[in-house]
Short mmCIF file of C-alpha atoms in Angstrom, two decimals:
data_model
loop_
_atom_site.label_atom_id
_atom_site.label_comp_id
_atom_site.label_asym_id
_atom_site.label_seq_id
_atom_site.Cartn_x
_atom_site.Cartn_y
_atom_site.Cartn_z
CA MET A 227 136.35 -1.35 89.06
CA GLY A 228 137.32 -0.35 85.53
CA ASP A 229 133.89 0.61 84.26
CA GLN A 230 132.91 2.87 87.14
CA VAL A 231 130.10 5.22 86.14
CA GLU A 232 129.46 8.48 87.93
CA LEU A 233 126.60 10.92 87.49
CA VAL A 234 127.32 14.63 87.65
CA ALA A 235 124.41 17.06 87.96
CA GLY A 236 124.12 20.83 88.30
CA CYS A 237 121.28 22.85 89.76
CA TYR A 238 119.77 26.30 90.34
CA GLU A 239 121.29 26.24 93.82
CA GLN A 240 124.85 26.64 92.41
CA ILE A 241 125.99 23.15 93.48
CA VAL A 242 127.49 20.33 91.44
CA PHE A 243 126.52 16.87 92.72
CA GLY A 244 128.56 13.75 92.06
CA TYR A 245 127.10 10.24 92.51
CA ARG A 246 128.56 6.81 92.07
CA VAL A 247 126.38 4.29 90.23
CA CYS A 248 126.47 0.90 91.97
CA PRO A 249 124.76 -1.81 89.90
CA GLY A 250 122.89 -4.46 91.87
CA ASP A 251 120.92 -7.57 91.00
CA GLU A 252 117.49 -6.11 91.69
CA GLU A 253 118.02 -2.46 92.48
CA TRP A 254 120.90 -0.17 91.62
CA THR A 255 122.09 2.29 94.24
CA ILE A 256 123.23 5.84 93.53
CA GLU A 257 125.71 6.84 96.23
CA PRO A 258 126.70 10.45 96.95
CA ASN A 259 130.35 10.90 96.01
CA PHE A 260 131.09 14.63 96.12
CA THR A 261 129.54 18.07 96.03
CA HIS A 262 131.30 21.06 94.57
CA HIS A 263 130.32 24.69 95.11
CA ALA A 264 132.47 26.88 92.86
CA HIS A 265 129.77 28.87 91.04
CA THR A 266 128.02 31.96 92.37
CA ALA A 267 124.89 31.56 90.22
CA SER A 268 122.76 28.75 88.84
CA LEU A 269 124.37 26.10 86.63
CA THR A 270 123.46 25.90 82.96
CA SER A 271 125.61 23.11 81.54
CA VAL A 272 128.01 20.30 82.36
CA SER A 273 130.29 18.21 80.15
CA SER A 274 132.73 15.42 80.98
CA SER A 275 135.97 14.12 79.48
CA ASP A 276 138.21 11.25 80.60
CA GLN A 277 139.62 13.23 83.52
CA PHE A 278 137.68 16.46 83.97
CA ILE A 279 134.20 17.81 84.19
CA ALA A 280 133.50 21.37 83.12
CA THR A 281 130.46 23.31 84.35
CA GLY A 282 128.98 26.52 83.00
CA SER A 283 126.86 29.03 84.86
CA LYS A 284 125.01 32.31 84.79
CA ASP A 285 128.01 33.66 86.73
CA GLU A 286 129.83 33.82 83.34
CA THR A 287 132.56 31.35 84.39
CA ILE A 288 133.47 27.79 83.43
CA GLN A 289 134.64 25.79 86.45
CA LEU A 290 136.83 22.71 86.11
CA TYR A 291 136.83 19.71 88.42
CA ASP A 292 139.37 16.90 88.33
CA MET A 293 137.34 13.69 88.58
CA SER A 294 140.31 11.41 89.23
CA LYS A 295 141.46 13.46 92.24
CA LYS A 296 138.03 14.88 93.18
CA THR A 297 139.52 18.38 93.45
CA GLU A 298 138.71 21.69 91.82
CA HIS A 299 140.97 22.59 88.94
CA GLY A 300 140.39 26.31 88.39
CA ALA A 301 138.17 28.49 86.22
CA LEU A 302 138.10 29.49 82.55
CA LEU A 303 137.29 33.16 82.04
CA HIS A 304 136.66 34.54 78.60
CA HIS A 305 132.92 34.81 78.09
CA ASP A 306 131.09 38.00 78.95
CA GLY A 307 127.67 36.61 79.79
CA THR A 308 125.99 33.36 80.79
CA ILE A 309 127.69 30.16 79.58
CA SER A 310 124.98 28.41 77.58
CA CYS A 311 126.70 25.19 76.42
CA LEU A 312 129.84 23.13 76.89
CA GLU A 313 131.20 20.12 75.07
CA PHE A 314 134.48 18.26 75.36
CA TYR A 315 135.69 16.50 72.27
CA GLY A 316 138.31 13.84 72.60
CA THR A 317 140.70 14.53 75.43
CA SER A 318 142.28 17.54 73.79
CA HIS A 319 139.66 20.29 73.53
CA LEU A 320 136.66 21.86 75.22
CA LEU A 321 134.16 24.02 73.33
CA SER A 322 132.08 26.64 75.11
CA GLY A 323 129.22 28.80 73.85
CA GLY A 324 127.81 31.85 75.57
CA GLN A 325 125.16 34.52 75.55
CA ASP A 326 127.91 36.88 74.32
CA GLY A 327 127.64 35.14 70.94
CA LEU A 328 131.11 33.61 71.24
CA ILE A 329 132.25 30.04 70.78
CA CYS A 330 135.58 29.43 72.49
CA VAL A 331 137.89 26.51 71.76
CA TRP A 332 140.01 25.61 74.79
CA SER A 333 143.06 23.38 74.96
CA THR A 334 142.76 20.89 77.83
CA LYS A 335 146.55 20.61 78.02
CA LYS A 336 147.29 24.22 79.02
CA TRP A 337 143.70 25.39 79.53
CA GLU A 338 144.14 28.32 77.21
CA CYS A 339 141.62 29.75 74.80
CA LEU A 340 142.95 28.76 71.38
CA LYS A 341 140.19 30.38 69.38
CA SER A 342 137.42 32.82 70.14
CA ILE A 343 134.86 32.88 67.35
CA LYS A 344 132.09 35.47 67.07
CA ALA A 345 129.61 32.76 66.20
CA HIS A 346 126.16 34.38 66.43
CA LYS A 347 124.58 37.79 66.63
CA GLY A 348 122.84 37.40 69.98
CA HIS A 349 123.25 34.28 72.10
CA VAL A 350 124.79 30.92 71.25
CA ASN A 351 122.06 28.53 72.44
CA SER A 352 123.65 25.17 71.74
CA LEU A 353 126.59 23.53 69.99
CA SER A 354 127.50 19.99 68.99
CA VAL A 355 130.79 18.55 67.79
CA HIS A 356 130.74 16.01 64.95
CA PRO A 357 131.97 12.53 66.00
CA SER A 358 135.04 13.08 63.78
CA GLY A 359 136.04 16.18 65.72
CA LYS A 360 136.36 18.14 62.47
CA LEU A 361 133.03 19.97 62.39
CA ALA A 362 130.76 21.65 64.88
CA LEU A 363 127.19 22.91 64.58
CA SER A 364 125.76 25.81 66.54
CA VAL A 365 122.35 27.50 66.84
CA GLY A 366 121.64 30.94 68.22
CA THR A 367 119.07 33.63 68.82
CA ASP A 368 119.92 35.15 65.41
CA LYS A 369 117.83 32.28 63.96
CA THR A 370 120.74 30.68 62.16
CA LEU A 371 122.24 27.21 62.15
CA ARG A 372 125.97 27.44 61.56
CA THR A 373 128.53 24.82 60.59
CA TRP A 374 132.11 25.38 61.76
CA ASN A 375 135.27 23.90 60.35
CA LEU A 376 137.14 23.18 63.59
CA ILE A 377 140.42 22.35 61.87
CA GLU A 378 140.61 25.88 60.45
CA GLY A 379 138.32 27.61 62.95
CA ARG A 380 136.12 29.23 60.36
CA SER A 381 132.50 29.27 59.33
CA ALA A 382 131.77 26.66 56.69
CA PHE A 383 128.03 27.09 56.18
CA ILE A 384 125.24 29.33 57.43
CA LYS A 385 121.61 28.30 57.21
CA ASN A 386 118.81 30.70 58.06
CA ILE A 387 116.23 28.58 59.88
CA LYS A 388 113.82 31.49 60.55
CA GLN A 389 113.27 30.27 64.10
CA ASN A 390 115.09 30.41 67.40
CA ALA A 391 116.46 26.88 67.87
CA GLU A 392 117.32 25.83 71.43
CA ILE A 393 119.31 22.64 70.83
CA VAL A 394 121.44 21.11 68.08
CA LEU A 395 122.80 17.54 68.34
CA TRP A 396 124.70 15.23 65.99
CA SER A 397 123.64 11.60 65.71
CA PRO A 398 126.26 9.04 66.90
CA ASP A 399 127.14 8.14 63.29
CA GLY A 400 127.42 11.80 62.32
CA ASP A 401 125.29 11.42 59.19
CA GLN A 402 122.34 13.41 60.56
CA TYR A 403 121.55 15.91 63.28
CA ALA A 404 118.62 17.06 65.36
CA VAL A 405 117.55 20.69 65.76
CA VAL A 406 115.06 21.53 68.51
CA VAL A 407 112.66 24.45 68.02
CA ASN A 408 110.18 24.87 70.90
CA ASP A 409 108.11 21.64 70.90
CA GLN A 410 109.48 19.92 67.81
CA VAL A 411 112.68 18.28 66.59
CA ASP A 412 113.73 18.67 62.97
CA ILE A 413 115.93 15.84 61.69
CA TYR A 414 118.49 17.03 59.13
CA VAL A 415 120.65 14.95 56.82
CA LEU A 416 124.29 16.06 56.69
CA LYS A 417 124.72 15.44 52.94
CA SER A 418 122.00 17.84 51.81
CA ALA A 419 121.58 19.92 55.01
CA THR A 420 117.82 19.52 54.55
CA ILE A 421 115.06 18.38 56.90
CA ILE A 422 113.92 14.80 56.29
CA GLY A 423 111.31 14.75 59.01
CA THR A 424 109.97 16.40 62.14
CA ILE A 425 109.25 14.90 65.56
CA ALA A 426 106.30 16.54 67.33
CA PHE A 427 106.52 16.59 71.13
CA THR A 428 103.61 17.75 73.32
CA LYS A 429 105.36 20.54 75.27
CA ARG A 430 108.45 22.71 75.09
CA ILE A 431 111.55 20.48 74.74
CA SER A 432 114.51 20.91 77.09
CA CYS A 433 116.64 17.84 76.32
CA VAL A 434 117.28 15.26 73.61
CA LYS A 435 119.62 12.28 73.51
CA PHE A 436 120.39 9.80 70.72
CA LEU A 437 120.24 6.31 72.29
CA LYS A 438 121.54 5.00 68.98
CA ASN A 439 121.53 6.41 65.47
CA THR A 440 117.85 5.59 64.90
CA LEU A 441 116.44 6.30 68.38
CA LEU A 442 116.05 9.70 70.02
CA ALA A 443 114.89 10.24 73.61
CA VAL A 444 113.08 13.55 74.21
CA GLY A 445 112.16 15.32 77.45
CA GLY A 446 110.73 18.70 78.31
CA ASP A 447 107.97 20.56 80.16
CA ASP A 448 106.14 17.30 80.78
CA GLU A 449 106.49 14.42 83.23
CA SER A 450 106.90 11.92 80.41
CA VAL A 451 109.92 10.94 78.38
CA ARG A 452 109.24 9.84 74.82
CA ILE A 453 111.51 7.80 72.58
CA TYR A 454 111.15 8.29 68.84
CA ASP A 455 112.17 6.33 65.79
CA VAL A 456 114.30 8.89 63.94
CA THR A 457 113.49 7.44 60.51
CA SER A 458 109.68 7.42 60.85
CA GLN A 459 109.54 10.20 63.50
CA LYS A 460 106.97 8.07 65.35
CA CYS A 461 106.90 7.67 69.13
CA VAL A 462 107.87 4.06 69.91
CA CYS A 463 107.93 4.31 73.71
CA GLU A 464 106.51 6.70 76.29
CA PHE A 465 106.71 6.58 80.08
CA LYS A 466 106.12 8.85 83.05
CA ALA A 467 109.56 9.62 84.43
CA HIS A 468 109.08 12.38 87.02
CA GLU A 469 106.61 14.50 88.99
CA ASN A 470 107.80 17.66 87.26
CA ARG A 471 109.38 18.69 84.00
CA VAL A 472 112.38 16.72 82.72
CA LYS A 473 115.49 18.89 82.45
CA ALA A 474 118.17 16.46 81.28
CA ILE A 475 118.56 13.02 79.68
CA ASP A 476 121.71 10.97 79.19
CA SER A 477 122.44 7.29 78.68
CA PHE A 478 125.17 4.67 78.87
CA MET A 479 125.49 1.02 77.91
CA LYS A 480 126.05 -1.66 80.58
CA ASP A 481 126.30 -5.30 79.47
CA ASP A 482 124.11 -4.89 76.35
CA VAL A 483 121.51 -2.92 78.32
CA CYS A 484 120.90 0.75 77.68
CA VAL A 485 120.66 2.67 80.95
CA LEU A 486 118.71 5.89 80.52
CA VAL A 487 119.41 8.63 83.08
CA THR A 488 116.84 11.36 83.64
CA ALA A 489 117.00 14.45 85.86
CA SER A 490 114.11 16.71 86.79
CA ASN A 491 113.07 19.92 88.48
CA ASP A 492 111.54 17.61 91.09
CA GLY A 493 115.07 16.92 92.41
CA PHE A 494 115.30 13.28 91.36
CA ILE A 495 117.88 11.58 89.19
CA LYS A 496 116.56 8.24 87.95
CA LEU A 497 118.11 5.27 86.16
CA TRP A 498 115.95 3.33 83.71
CA LYS A 499 116.67 -0.03 82.11
CA LEU A 500 115.85 -0.02 78.43
CA ASN A 501 116.08 -2.80 75.88
CA LEU A 502 116.87 -1.02 72.60
CA GLU A 503 115.90 -4.07 70.52
CA ASN A 504 112.51 -4.46 72.16
CA LEU A 505 111.15 -1.15 73.37
CA GLU A 506 108.63 -1.88 76.05
CA THR A 507 108.22 0.50 78.99
CA PRO A 508 111.58 0.86 80.76
CA SER A 509 111.91 -0.40 84.33
CA LEU A 510 113.23 1.84 87.11
CA LEU A 511 116.67 0.61 88.23
CA GLY A 512 117.33 3.17 90.93
CA GLN A 513 116.85 6.77 91.95
CA VAL A 514 118.21 9.48 94.22
CA ASN A 515 116.61 12.66 95.52
CA THR A 516 119.13 15.51 95.35
CA THR A 517 116.51 17.89 96.90
CA ALA A 518 117.76 20.53 94.44
CA ARG A 519 116.20 21.95 91.29
CA LEU A 520 118.32 20.17 88.70
CA THR A 521 119.27 21.90 85.45
CA CYS A 522 121.91 19.73 83.76
CA LEU A 523 123.43 16.26 83.84
CA SER A 524 126.44 14.40 82.50
CA ILE A 525 127.74 10.84 82.75
CA TRP A 526 131.40 10.39 83.64
CA LYS A 527 133.02 7.03 82.93
CA HIS A 528 136.26 6.30 84.68
CA GLY A 529 139.22 6.64 82.31
CA GLU A 530 137.11 6.36 79.20
CA VAL A 531 138.89 8.10 76.35
CA LYS A 532 136.81 9.13 73.36
CA GLU A 533 139.22 9.01 70.42
CA THR A 534 138.64 11.58 67.73
CA ILE A 535 140.37 11.93 64.39
CA ALA A 536 142.00 15.11 65.68
CA ASP A 537 143.56 13.16 68.58
CA GLN A 538 145.13 10.37 66.62
CA SER A 539 148.24 12.35 65.71
CA ALA A 540 149.04 12.80 69.41
CA GLN A 541 152.06 10.92 70.75
CA PRO A 542 151.19 7.76 72.68
CA GLU A 543 151.69 7.94 76.43
CA THR A 544 154.95 6.41 77.61
CA SER A 545 155.16 4.64 80.93
CA LYS A 546 157.00 7.56 82.55
CA ALA A 547 155.18 9.61 85.16
CA VAL A 548 152.61 11.85 83.54
CA ALA A 549 153.22 15.54 84.24
CA GLU A 550 150.64 17.36 86.34
CA PRO A 551 147.94 18.79 84.07
CA SER A 552 148.35 22.54 84.03
CA LYS A 553 145.73 24.73 85.63
CA PRO A 554 144.25 27.93 84.26
CA ALA A 555 145.75 31.08 85.75
CA LYS A 556 143.97 32.05 88.96
CA GLY A 557 142.08 35.29 89.35
CA LYS A 558 142.84 36.93 86.05
CA ARG A 559 141.09 36.63 82.74
CA VAL A 560 142.86 34.20 80.48
CA ARG A 561 145.08 36.21 78.15
CA LEU A 562 145.58 34.87 74.67
CA PRO A 563 149.24 34.48 73.72
CA GLY A 564 150.40 37.06 71.17
CA GLU A 565 150.78 34.65 68.29
CA GLU A 566 147.23 33.35 68.66
CA VAL A 567 144.70 34.85 66.31
CA ILE A 568 141.25 35.67 67.61
CA LEU A 569 138.93 34.76 64.78
CA GLU A 570 136.25 37.36 64.30
CA GLU A 571 133.76 35.96 61.85
CA SER A 572 132.70 38.55 59.32
CA MET A 573 128.93 38.55 59.46
CA GLN A 574 127.14 39.23 56.21
#
């Protein structure tokens, strides 16, 4: 099955859960596929690429898992503090942000830390890579929103937002981005880096997901998920999703239908069928009770490669046997090769 979808969720109880999504006519089933216990503290983040998932934890490590072989693939050690956010871009790089204020850029070919950027004074709370792969945004406890030039690994723009933002997220088209502060979402336009509108949620927000460029799903310390029109900032759909607060939201398209995936502190992962053209209340497609306190969620699609501009110079694969992907060195902190420069941002 070429379009196999798997759900990967992390929890307070240190475990990573893998489930296979099995579409049905009436009800979809979510079948347990694997569990992985590599962390020694609660999980904070998970991100997936075409072959790997990466998980971050309060144990200060990033653990890798090979989804095609369903085997662990080693650990990335560079951060000194909780890993707060992870994001793959393309198949070539993984970005990590931590409470040590660092953003690390990792090569997925050799699993080495290519760049270590002192990104924020205080914690890095969230980061998001532009769809082009050329820019990244980050927010931190120093109350700044920072734009990074990923090609050169340097700071391009610093905006003082006077508040501690928890989440930053590019829209799919990359022309605007969302910044979450407590119970509201500010929508910024890339061109002017100014706020064009604010979405007001009822409680503290823990997760946001663009369903398309003009629709944003929001969840938080509330049982309901709300979907907002980004242009008008009005709520266009609201539904009770869980018995407890919503910790993570993701989505994928299946035959013209948007499938919304929600995960909660109540232990459930649920699949909702949503018609993006006609937003009535979504119908529940299927659910699974993990019995764990979920913290993070990612969707892994079998063999799906997200092309980025940065990837397109890579040589095409030939039909010869692909070499084993290299693993990070076991046990020791990853040493940066001598010719690599660690970029220390000078903070004004």
